[in-house]
Amino acid sequence: MDKAFHFAIPQIDWTAVMPIAIVALTGVLALIAEMLRPKHNNNLIVGISLGGLALAALSSVFLLQQPNYQTAGDLFSRDTFGSSIHLLLLLATGLTIVFSEEYLRQKRIPFGEFYPLVLWSTVGAMIMAATTNLLMVFLGLEILSISLYVMAGMSRTEEKSEESALKYFLLGAFASGFLLYGIAFVYGATGGLDLSVVSGVWLHHESSRALLIFGLALMLIGLGFKTSLAPFHQWTPDVYQGAPTNVAAFMASSSKIAAFAALIRVMGAFTALQDIWVPALSAIAILTMFVGNFAALVQKDVKRILGYSSIANAGYVLVAIIAYGKQPNLGFGAVTYFLLSYTLMTVGVFAVVTLMARNRRESTRLEDLNGLWRRSPFAAVALVIFMASLIGIPPTAGFVGKFLIFFDALRAGLTPLAIVLAVNSIISIYYYMAIARAAFVSDSDQAEQAIQKPSAAVTGVCAVCAAGIFAAVFFYTPLIGFLNLK
């Protein structure tokens, strides 16, 4: 051979990937602890999981102060946005783990495997948030999804849980295929997989424009499934209703945050194509908001209401992404702040819903909340706070988050989207207030006895989420400064 083949191993700055590595290693340690644990006692696993998440959070805080750069052959990006999303993911996962143990015991699902699975799912979410490489986005999505497929069906004695897992797996597989197919078309159009490269390459090859647009459309379908954007939302209420409540909480928070982070990076890289995707995403955002809110109006199951609520909130976030893509100088502050408030509200609500699980039974109809205020006044008050924030009543974080998105939409010239967002916020008042009202109605002692008294873990999660909803408002300026958000 005239020429020798040289393969250079890319240098890796391990500090940039340390949060992801810590969570992955914690998952391994949790799995080992699961094999050595006493029967039906997951306290050691919970302690290991929370300790690892705390270390990863400290590592992410450290990286916030570091300059932006790429490492591992440009597979991982170290930037403020990625570190901010990592902190949100770690917060959502930590809160979910805290209230899960008591719920799993009440449902008689004493599987210690839940904790390593949720940690590895978080690893996939963190990979999606920390890369601009499309192949790594797909890898992160699969790591996130495979664990979720298993967790959705952990309640093996319930047909709804098995049905939700199967439905989520089949539709998720189709969505992954769309995403991968779209990545292949983008690669064919540009000859690259890194968004920082492909966003400029195609400009010199106008002939590849159609191929690139088609690839982006397919990728949008794949990410739209994970973010519950209409018309790719049909799985959401069914899976939320059938999956264990703690798993639904994780899906509604961490899974959605990761998918939106990936969507932000993809759409932000192709601002030159905004004449194509801004109208398309605007139509999807309007459809998503109306479908989520109007469908929620007629639901009688709390988890289905929350499922459609998550669809409506996905539409709100998409409005912020469109505004950011049209005017990148707006920054990603509105998106990140809204996702923070959404995480606190969603995890808090699902923590309250776990109180409806008792002796393998879990009734999640609205009337099953009756008597909550007598059984646990604190949980009832916390539920009202979460509903007020989801509606957007000041002085809650939900109000500030929606206001930021509304204001960014106006500054980006998206007045119709801003108006639709405001109208949908008004529509949502009906079903959010229906949940809050149900908690303060007591038709009979039997309804009250169907609700268990909250454990210290559930009370703690509700307290943290409720306090965070107000703290995020009163400490808005230092919070934004700490995260270096515009």
Short mmCIF file of N, CA and C in Angstrom, two decimals, residues 5-102:
data_model
loop_
_atom_site.label_atom_id
_atom_site.label_comp_id
_atom_site.label_asym_id
_atom_site.label_seq_id
_atom_site.Cartn_x
_atom_site.Cartn_y
_atom_site.Cartn_z
N PHE A 5 -2.90 3.85 6.52
CA PHE A 5 -4.14 4.34 7.10
C PHE A 5 -3.87 4.76 8.54
N HIS A 6 -4.20 5.98 8.86
CA HIS A 6 -3.98 6.50 10.21
C HIS A 6 -5.33 6.82 10.85
N PHE A 7 -5.52 6.30 12.04
CA PHE A 7 -6.74 6.58 12.78
C PHE A 7 -6.37 7.32 14.06
N ALA A 8 -6.83 8.54 14.16
CA ALA A 8 -6.52 9.36 15.32
C ALA A 8 -7.66 9.28 16.33
N ILE A 9 -7.34 8.87 17.54
CA ILE A 9 -8.34 8.81 18.60
C ILE A 9 -8.62 10.23 19.08
N PRO A 10 -9.88 10.66 19.03
CA PRO A 10 -10.18 12.04 19.44
C PRO A 10 -9.91 12.25 20.92
N GLN A 11 -9.40 13.41 21.24
CA GLN A 11 -9.17 13.74 22.64
C GLN A 11 -10.50 14.09 23.32
N ILE A 12 -10.63 13.64 24.54
CA ILE A 12 -11.87 13.86 25.29
C ILE A 12 -11.56 14.67 26.54
N ASP A 13 -12.24 15.77 26.69
CA ASP A 13 -12.18 16.54 27.92
C ASP A 13 -13.25 15.96 28.85
N TRP A 14 -12.83 15.17 29.81
CA TRP A 14 -13.78 14.44 30.64
C TRP A 14 -14.61 15.35 31.53
N THR A 15 -14.12 16.55 31.78
CA THR A 15 -14.94 17.46 32.60
C THR A 15 -16.21 17.85 31.87
N ALA A 16 -16.16 17.91 30.53
CA ALA A 16 -17.33 18.31 29.75
C ALA A 16 -18.42 17.24 29.78
N VAL A 17 -18.02 15.98 29.90
CA VAL A 17 -19.01 14.89 29.90
C VAL A 17 -19.18 14.30 31.30
N MET A 18 -18.59 14.96 32.30
CA MET A 18 -18.63 14.41 33.65
C MET A 18 -20.05 14.22 34.19
N PRO A 19 -20.98 15.19 34.02
CA PRO A 19 -22.34 14.96 34.53
C PRO A 19 -22.98 13.70 33.95
N ILE A 20 -22.80 13.49 32.64
CA ILE A 20 -23.38 12.30 32.00
C ILE A 20 -22.72 11.04 32.53
N ALA A 21 -21.38 11.07 32.65
CA ALA A 21 -20.66 9.90 33.14
C ALA A 21 -21.05 9.55 34.57
N ILE A 22 -21.25 10.56 35.40
CA ILE A 22 -21.62 10.31 36.80
C ILE A 22 -22.98 9.63 36.89
N VAL A 23 -23.94 10.12 36.12
CA VAL A 23 -25.28 9.52 36.16
C VAL A 23 -25.25 8.09 35.62
N ALA A 24 -24.48 7.85 34.55
CA ALA A 24 -24.37 6.50 34.00
C ALA A 24 -23.75 5.54 35.02
N LEU A 25 -22.68 5.98 35.67
CA LEU A 25 -22.02 5.15 36.68
C LEU A 25 -22.95 4.92 37.87
N THR A 26 -23.71 5.93 38.24
CA THR A 26 -24.67 5.77 39.34
C THR A 26 -25.71 4.71 39.00
N GLY A 27 -26.13 4.66 37.75
CA GLY A 27 -27.06 3.62 37.33
C GLY A 27 -26.48 2.23 37.50
N VAL A 28 -25.20 2.09 37.18
CA VAL A 28 -24.52 0.79 37.35
C VAL A 28 -24.46 0.42 38.83
N LEU A 29 -24.08 1.39 39.68
CA LEU A 29 -24.01 1.13 41.12
C LEU A 29 -25.39 0.80 41.69
N ALA A 30 -26.43 1.48 41.19
CA ALA A 30 -27.79 1.19 41.65
C ALA A 30 -28.21 -0.22 41.26
N LEU A 31 -27.79 -0.67 40.08
CA LEU A 31 -28.12 -2.03 39.65
C LEU A 31 -27.41 -3.07 40.52
N ILE A 32 -26.17 -2.80 40.86
CA ILE A 32 -25.43 -3.72 41.74
C ILE A 32 -26.09 -3.75 43.12
N ALA A 33 -26.47 -2.56 43.61
CA ALA A 33 -27.14 -2.50 44.92
C ALA A 33 -28.47 -3.24 44.89
N GLU A 34 -29.14 -3.23 43.74
CA GLU A 34 -30.42 -3.92 43.62
C GLU A 34 -30.25 -5.43 43.81
N MET A 35 -29.14 -5.96 43.35
CA MET A 35 -28.90 -7.39 43.50
C MET A 35 -28.54 -7.77 44.93
N LEU A 36 -28.02 -6.81 45.70
CA LEU A 36 -27.56 -7.09 47.06
C LEU A 36 -28.54 -6.60 48.12
N ARG A 37 -29.60 -5.95 47.73
CA ARG A 37 -30.51 -5.32 48.69
C ARG A 37 -31.31 -6.36 49.46
N PRO A 38 -31.77 -5.98 50.67
CA PRO A 38 -32.75 -6.83 51.36
C PRO A 38 -34.05 -6.88 50.56
N LYS A 39 -34.83 -7.91 50.74
CA LYS A 39 -36.05 -8.08 49.97
C LYS A 39 -37.02 -6.93 50.21
N HIS A 40 -37.51 -6.35 49.12
CA HIS A 40 -38.50 -5.27 49.16
C HIS A 40 -38.01 -4.04 49.92
N ASN A 41 -36.72 -3.80 49.92
CA ASN A 41 -36.18 -2.62 50.58
C ASN A 41 -35.22 -1.92 49.62
N ASN A 42 -35.66 -0.78 49.11
CA ASN A 42 -34.88 -0.05 48.10
C ASN A 42 -34.20 1.19 48.65
N ASN A 43 -34.11 1.32 49.98
CA ASN A 43 -33.56 2.54 50.57
C ASN A 43 -32.13 2.80 50.13
N LEU A 44 -31.32 1.73 50.08
CA LEU A 44 -29.93 1.90 49.65
C LEU A 44 -29.86 2.38 48.21
N ILE A 45 -30.70 1.82 47.36
CA ILE A 45 -30.69 2.20 45.94
C ILE A 45 -31.12 3.66 45.79
N VAL A 46 -32.13 4.05 46.55
CA VAL A 46 -32.59 5.44 46.50
C VAL A 46 -31.48 6.39 46.94
N GLY A 47 -30.78 6.04 48.01
CA GLY A 47 -29.68 6.87 48.49
C GLY A 47 -28.57 7.01 47.48
N ILE A 48 -28.18 5.89 46.85
CA ILE A 48 -27.13 5.93 45.82
C ILE A 48 -27.58 6.79 44.65
N SER A 49 -28.83 6.62 44.23
CA SER A 49 -29.35 7.37 43.07
C SER A 49 -29.34 8.87 43.33
N LEU A 50 -29.84 9.27 44.49
CA LEU A 50 -29.90 10.70 44.81
C LEU A 50 -28.50 11.28 45.00
N GLY A 51 -27.60 10.50 45.59
CA GLY A 51 -26.22 10.97 45.75
C GLY A 51 -25.54 11.20 44.41
N GLY A 52 -25.74 10.27 43.47
CA GLY A 52 -25.15 10.43 42.14
C GLY A 52 -25.72 11.63 41.40
N LEU A 53 -27.03 11.84 41.53
CA LEU A 53 -27.65 12.99 40.88
C LEU A 53 -27.14 14.30 41.47
N ALA A 54 -26.91 14.31 42.78
CA ALA A 54 -26.38 15.52 43.42
C ALA A 54 -24.97 15.83 42.92
N LEU A 55 -24.13 14.80 42.79
CA LEU A 55 -22.77 15.00 42.26
C LEU A 55 -22.82 15.51 40.82
N ALA A 56 -23.71 14.94 40.02
CA ALA A 56 -23.84 15.38 38.63
C ALA A 56 -24.31 16.83 38.56
N ALA A 57 -25.20 17.22 39.48
CA ALA A 57 -25.68 18.60 39.50
C ALA A 57 -24.54 19.56 39.85
N LEU A 58 -23.71 19.18 40.81
CA LEU A 58 -22.55 20.02 41.16
C LEU A 58 -21.60 20.16 39.98
N SER A 59 -21.42 19.08 39.26
CA SER A 59 -20.55 19.12 38.08
C SER A 59 -21.14 20.03 37.01
N SER A 60 -22.46 20.00 36.84
CA SER A 60 -23.11 20.87 35.85
C SER A 60 -23.01 22.34 36.24
N VAL A 61 -23.13 22.62 37.54
CA VAL A 61 -22.98 24.00 38.03
C VAL A 61 -21.57 24.50 37.74
N PHE A 62 -20.57 23.65 37.94
CA PHE A 62 -19.19 24.02 37.64
C PHE A 62 -19.02 24.34 36.16
N LEU A 63 -19.63 23.54 35.28
CA LEU A 63 -19.48 23.74 33.85
C LEU A 63 -20.18 25.00 33.36
N LEU A 64 -21.16 25.49 34.13
CA LEU A 64 -21.83 26.73 33.75
C LEU A 64 -20.86 27.90 33.68
N GLN A 65 -19.81 27.83 34.48
CA GLN A 65 -18.86 28.93 34.54
C GLN A 65 -17.72 28.79 33.53
N GLN A 66 -17.73 27.70 32.75
CA GLN A 66 -16.65 27.45 31.80
C GLN A 66 -17.02 27.94 30.41
N PRO A 67 -16.02 28.23 29.58
CA PRO A 67 -16.31 28.69 28.21
C PRO A 67 -16.92 27.57 27.37
N ASN A 68 -17.59 27.97 26.30
CA ASN A 68 -18.21 26.99 25.40
C ASN A 68 -17.14 26.32 24.53
N TYR A 69 -17.27 25.04 24.35
CA TYR A 69 -16.35 24.31 23.47
C TYR A 69 -16.94 22.94 23.16
N GLN A 70 -16.31 22.25 22.20
CA GLN A 70 -16.72 20.90 21.83
C GLN A 70 -15.58 19.93 22.09
N THR A 71 -15.94 18.68 22.36
CA THR A 71 -14.93 17.68 22.69
C THR A 71 -15.35 16.34 22.12
N ALA A 72 -14.48 15.35 22.27
CA ALA A 72 -14.72 13.99 21.78
C ALA A 72 -15.03 13.99 20.28
N GLY A 73 -14.17 14.66 19.52
CA GLY A 73 -14.40 14.73 18.08
C GLY A 73 -15.66 15.47 17.72
N ASP A 74 -15.98 16.50 18.48
CA ASP A 74 -17.17 17.33 18.29
C ASP A 74 -18.48 16.58 18.51
N LEU A 75 -18.42 15.46 19.22
CA LEU A 75 -19.63 14.71 19.52
C LEU A 75 -20.41 15.34 20.67
N PHE A 76 -19.70 16.00 21.59
CA PHE A 76 -20.33 16.63 22.74
C PHE A 76 -20.03 18.12 22.73
N SER A 77 -21.02 18.91 23.07
CA SER A 77 -20.87 20.36 23.15
C SER A 77 -21.01 20.81 24.60
N ARG A 78 -20.06 21.60 25.06
CA ARG A 78 -20.14 22.16 26.41
C ARG A 78 -20.56 23.60 26.27
N ASP A 79 -21.82 23.88 26.58
CA ASP A 79 -22.29 25.26 26.49
C ASP A 79 -23.30 25.52 27.60
N THR A 80 -23.65 26.78 27.76
CA THR A 80 -24.55 27.17 28.84
C THR A 80 -25.92 26.52 28.70
N PHE A 81 -26.42 26.47 27.49
CA PHE A 81 -27.74 25.88 27.27
C PHE A 81 -27.76 24.42 27.70
N GLY A 82 -26.76 23.65 27.27
CA GLY A 82 -26.71 22.24 27.62
C GLY A 82 -26.62 22.02 29.12
N SER A 83 -25.78 22.81 29.81
CA SER A 83 -25.64 22.67 31.26
C SER A 83 -26.93 23.05 31.98
N SER A 84 -27.62 24.08 31.48
CA SER A 84 -28.89 24.48 32.08
C SER A 84 -29.93 23.37 31.95
N ILE A 85 -30.00 22.76 30.78
CA ILE A 85 -30.94 21.66 30.57
C ILE A 85 -30.57 20.47 31.44
N HIS A 86 -29.28 20.21 31.60
CA HIS A 86 -28.84 19.12 32.48
C HIS A 86 -29.35 19.32 33.90
N LEU A 87 -29.27 20.55 34.39
CA LEU A 87 -29.75 20.83 35.75
C LEU A 87 -31.26 20.58 35.85
N LEU A 88 -32.01 20.96 34.82
CA LEU A 88 -33.44 20.69 34.83
C LEU A 88 -33.73 19.19 34.82
N LEU A 89 -33.00 18.45 34.02
CA LEU A 89 -33.19 17.00 33.94
C LEU A 89 -32.86 16.34 35.28
N LEU A 90 -31.78 16.76 35.90
CA LEU A 90 -31.38 16.19 37.19
C LEU A 90 -32.40 16.53 38.26
N LEU A 91 -32.94 17.75 38.21
CA LEU A 91 -33.97 18.14 39.17
C LEU A 91 -35.21 17.28 39.01
N ALA A 92 -35.67 17.11 37.78
CA ALA A 92 -36.88 16.32 37.52
C ALA A 92 -36.67 14.86 37.93
N THR A 93 -35.52 14.31 37.61
CA THR A 93 -35.25 12.91 37.96
C THR A 93 -35.14 12.73 39.47
N GLY A 94 -34.46 13.66 40.13
CA GLY A 94 -34.32 13.56 41.58
C GLY A 94 -35.65 13.63 42.29
N LEU A 95 -36.49 14.57 41.91
CA LEU A 95 -37.81 14.70 42.53
C LEU A 95 -38.66 13.46 42.28
N THR A 96 -38.57 12.92 41.08
CA THR A 96 -39.34 11.71 40.76
C THR A 96 -38.90 10.54 41.61
N ILE A 97 -37.59 10.38 41.79
CA ILE A 97 -37.08 9.27 42.60
C ILE A 97 -37.52 9.40 44.05
N VAL A 98 -37.55 10.62 44.57
CA VAL A 98 -37.89 10.82 45.98
C VAL A 98 -39.28 10.30 46.31
N PHE A 99 -40.29 10.61 45.46
CA PHE A 99 -41.65 10.18 45.80
C PHE A 99 -42.01 8.81 45.23
N SER A 100 -41.09 8.17 44.49
CA SER A 100 -41.42 6.91 43.83
C SER A 100 -41.50 5.73 44.79
N GLU A 101 -40.64 5.69 45.81
CA GLU A 101 -40.55 4.50 46.65
C GLU A 101 -41.86 4.18 47.34
N GLU A 102 -42.47 5.18 47.95
CA GLU A 102 -43.74 4.94 48.64
C GLU A 102 -44.82 4.53 47.64
#
